[in-house]
Amino acid sequence: MSIASTSSDIVIFGAMGDLAQRKLIPSLFQLESADLLGQDSRIIGVARHEEDTNSFSDICKESLARYVKPEELEPEALKRFLAKIEYCSVNFTEAESYQDLKTTLDTSAERARIFYYATPASIYGSISKNLTRCECINTNSCVVLEKPIGHNLKSSNEVNDQVAEYFDETQIYRIDHYLGKETVQNLIALRFANPLFGSQWNQSHISHVEITVAEKVGIEGRWGYFDKAGQMRDMVQNHLLQLLCLTAMDPPDDLSADMIRNEKVKVLKALRPITSEMCSTHVVRGRYTKGMLEGTPVPGYMEEEGANPDSNTETFVAIKAEINNWRWAGVPFYLRTGKRMPEKLSQITIHFKPQPHFIFDENQRHLAQNKLIIRLQPEEGISLQILNKDQGLGKGMRLRSEPLKLNFSQAFEQKRIPDAYERLLLEVIQGNQYLFVRRDEVEHAWTWCDQLMEHWASDTKPPLPYAAGSWGPKASDLMLIKDGNSWHEDQ
Ligand SMILES: NC(=O)C1=CN([C@@H]2O[C@H](COP(=O)(O)OP(=O)(O)OC[C@H]3O[C@@H](n4cnc5c(N)ncnc54)[C@H](OP(=O)(O)O)[C@@H]3O)[C@@H](O)[C@H]2O)C=CC1
Ligand SMILES: O=C1O[C@H](COP(=O)(O)O)[C@@H](O)[C@H](O)[C@H]1O
């Protein structure tokens, strides 16, 4: 099903919540500002608070003032945007309370309806059921689901089954906001539009791949949520595996949603399961202790507000993943993600194999490799490390490794890189599912993560400590050193 009409009713459940106010409302404003929202579109905030449209509109205005740069908050666009806002008070789990929403939607019966569930996943089924009972779903409706959907395969299947009773898979948009990032989408252009890389992207030419998603933030008030999840569920099951899929997948036949998603599923299915024997060589699980970040002391995870002394949750994971297929046999994919790292950095580094025969000074052999560094955020860009003759007389044929750099903001003279949610909301409005996660992707990702986390569950040892502001436990460096590799040093 595709939402072809230009105007839609965008119904946000959980409209007063953090995600809605911090990300969704500002992103919808940016779409309006760029004339992409549709002239007659409406944004219908739904929450259980007894507000009305005016007071909800004031709340959104405050959020816009907080989260949109003043120079981007153009008064005319703001006026147009606020005029599109409506509010309905609904208790999501009580069918009788949907009447107000039904009446509001009935004023535009045939129009596309986008139901965005910015709520805990535990009530996705209940909302879907109540929307159906109250006849709020028309033939042109779709639903947007936020992550995390469940905390393992079983619970994720339960949520997906409940939603599937009321919505067809073609109507379901599962968000992984990393897919909305410009630089993540650029992986498809980089790999499949450039013949240079297309021919080299396999085990014959690539020795190993690193995917780092480091965050400076700690848990800051999110202990309740995070301690049940941990870094594996919060980041690896979704964002890191999506990055791995886009880096490793075979070329899709075309850019349609299902062709791309079919290829991603093949990668997930080919991931080598990590057995309990492999845990000591292929996985590092860490937790930050107190430390210094940019000269300021910060508490450890167990000293954060709301901490439970019995917690065994990890805030850092490094994994040596392997993909059992023709393209990637023997090529480790090192994944690393953690909270309270020295900087915010998402980066993929492709290490190419050396030449088969080395004719230069032996002392320079260690230099003789090309690296492609794909910087996802911040300072988005690409850099290709290449070898040259060092310039000057008297130096002989000395090699020197220098980067060929492409900085996106300079190259594209762009004023701003759109937030991931802007792109994702636009794709939902236009009915394109290619940046959303299909159910079988979620299932294969959980299957791989679950079997690994089952080994952790039977291990009472706490995660390895690392000081806040460092790059994780030493064991993470050692895991690569044992293979003769190291994390890309130019962080
Ligand atoms: N915040 C973020 O940056 C991110 C959030 N997400 C996901 O987005 C979803 C929302 O997260 P977030 O905005 O942070 O959470 P919040 O708790 O801030 O917001 C959730 C909202 O849902 C409302 N709600 C819950 N149950 C009911 C109910 N029965 N009836 C009416 N309203 C209800 C809450 O209302 P009330 O205030 O009245 O309790 C609250 O306003 C979650 O699934 C989360 O995992 C994903 C990625 C990032
Ligand atoms: O989904 C999540 O992502 C954020 C990191 O997102 P980014 O766009 O800032 O890189 C992470 O902090 C959060 O814990 C997680 O739930």
PDB file of C-alpha atoms in Angstrom, residues 8-12 40-46 53 84-90 97-113 115 134-136 138:
ATOM      1  CA  SER A   8      -2.235  13.208   5.535  1.00  0.00           C
ATOM      2  CA  ASP A   9      -3.399  13.049   9.097  1.00  0.00           C
ATOM      3  CA  ILE A  10      -0.355  12.330  11.219  1.00  0.00           C
ATOM      4  CA  VAL A  11      -1.595  11.008  14.540  1.00  0.00           C
ATOM      5  CA  ILE A  12       1.063  10.937  17.257  1.00  0.00           C
ATOM      6  CA  ASP A  40      -3.971  20.254   4.181  1.00  0.00           C
ATOM      7  CA  SER A  41      -2.083  17.854   6.400  1.00  0.00           C
ATOM      8  CA  ARG A  42      -2.916  17.746  10.075  1.00  0.00           C
ATOM      9  CA  ILE A  43      -0.808  16.738  13.066  1.00  0.00           C
ATOM     10  CA  ILE A  44      -3.055  15.245  15.677  1.00  0.00           C
ATOM     11  CA  GLY A  45      -1.386  14.910  19.057  1.00  0.00           C
ATOM     12  CA  VAL A  46      -2.877  12.186  21.223  1.00  0.00           C
ATOM     13  CA  THR A  53      -5.623  22.098  20.840  1.00  0.00           C
ATOM     14  CA  LYS A  84      -2.049  22.225  11.375  1.00  0.00           C
ATOM     15  CA  ILE A  85      -1.948  21.027  14.973  1.00  0.00           C
ATOM     16  CA  GLU A  86      -4.900  19.425  16.769  1.00  0.00           C
ATOM     17  CA  TYR A  87      -5.169  17.526  20.031  1.00  0.00           C
ATOM     18  CA  CYS A  88      -7.267  14.611  21.314  1.00  0.00           C
ATOM     19  CA  SER A  89      -7.234  13.267  24.836  1.00  0.00           C
ATOM     20  CA  VAL A  90      -7.240   9.454  24.809  1.00  0.00           C
ATOM     21  CA  SER A  97     -11.854   6.958  25.149  1.00  0.00           C
ATOM     22  CA  TYR A  98     -11.132   6.975  21.368  1.00  0.00           C
ATOM     23  CA  GLN A  99     -14.383   8.746  20.458  1.00  0.00           C
ATOM     24  CA  ASP A 100     -12.819  12.196  20.337  1.00  0.00           C
ATOM     25  CA  LEU A 101     -10.118  10.915  17.971  1.00  0.00           C
ATOM     26  CA  LYS A 102     -12.666   9.173  15.747  1.00  0.00           C
ATOM     27  CA  THR A 103     -14.684  12.362  15.410  1.00  0.00           C
ATOM     28  CA  THR A 104     -11.554  14.334  14.564  1.00  0.00           C
ATOM     29  CA  LEU A 105     -10.488  11.802  11.913  1.00  0.00           C
ATOM     30  CA  ASP A 106     -13.957  11.529  10.399  1.00  0.00           C
ATOM     31  CA  THR A 107     -13.666  15.039   9.030  1.00  0.00           C
ATOM     32  CA  SER A 108     -11.292  13.675   6.389  1.00  0.00           C
ATOM     33  CA  ALA A 109     -12.397  10.072   5.941  1.00  0.00           C
ATOM     34  CA  GLU A 110     -10.437   9.077   2.821  1.00  0.00           C
ATOM     35  CA  ARG A 111      -7.234  10.853   3.627  1.00  0.00           C
ATOM     36  CA  ALA A 112      -3.989   8.989   4.429  1.00  0.00           C
ATOM     37  CA  ARG A 113      -3.680   8.307   8.157  1.00  0.00           C
ATOM     38  CA  PHE A 115      -0.503   6.438  13.289  1.00  0.00           C
ATOM     39  CA  CYS A 134     -13.403   2.467  16.946  1.00  0.00           C
ATOM     40  CA  GLU A 135     -13.147   2.386  13.139  1.00  0.00           C
ATOM     41  CA  CYS A 136     -10.280   4.842  13.037  1.00  0.00           C
ATOM     42  CA  ASN A 138      -9.288   3.497   6.861  1.00  0.00           C
TER      43      ASN A 138
END
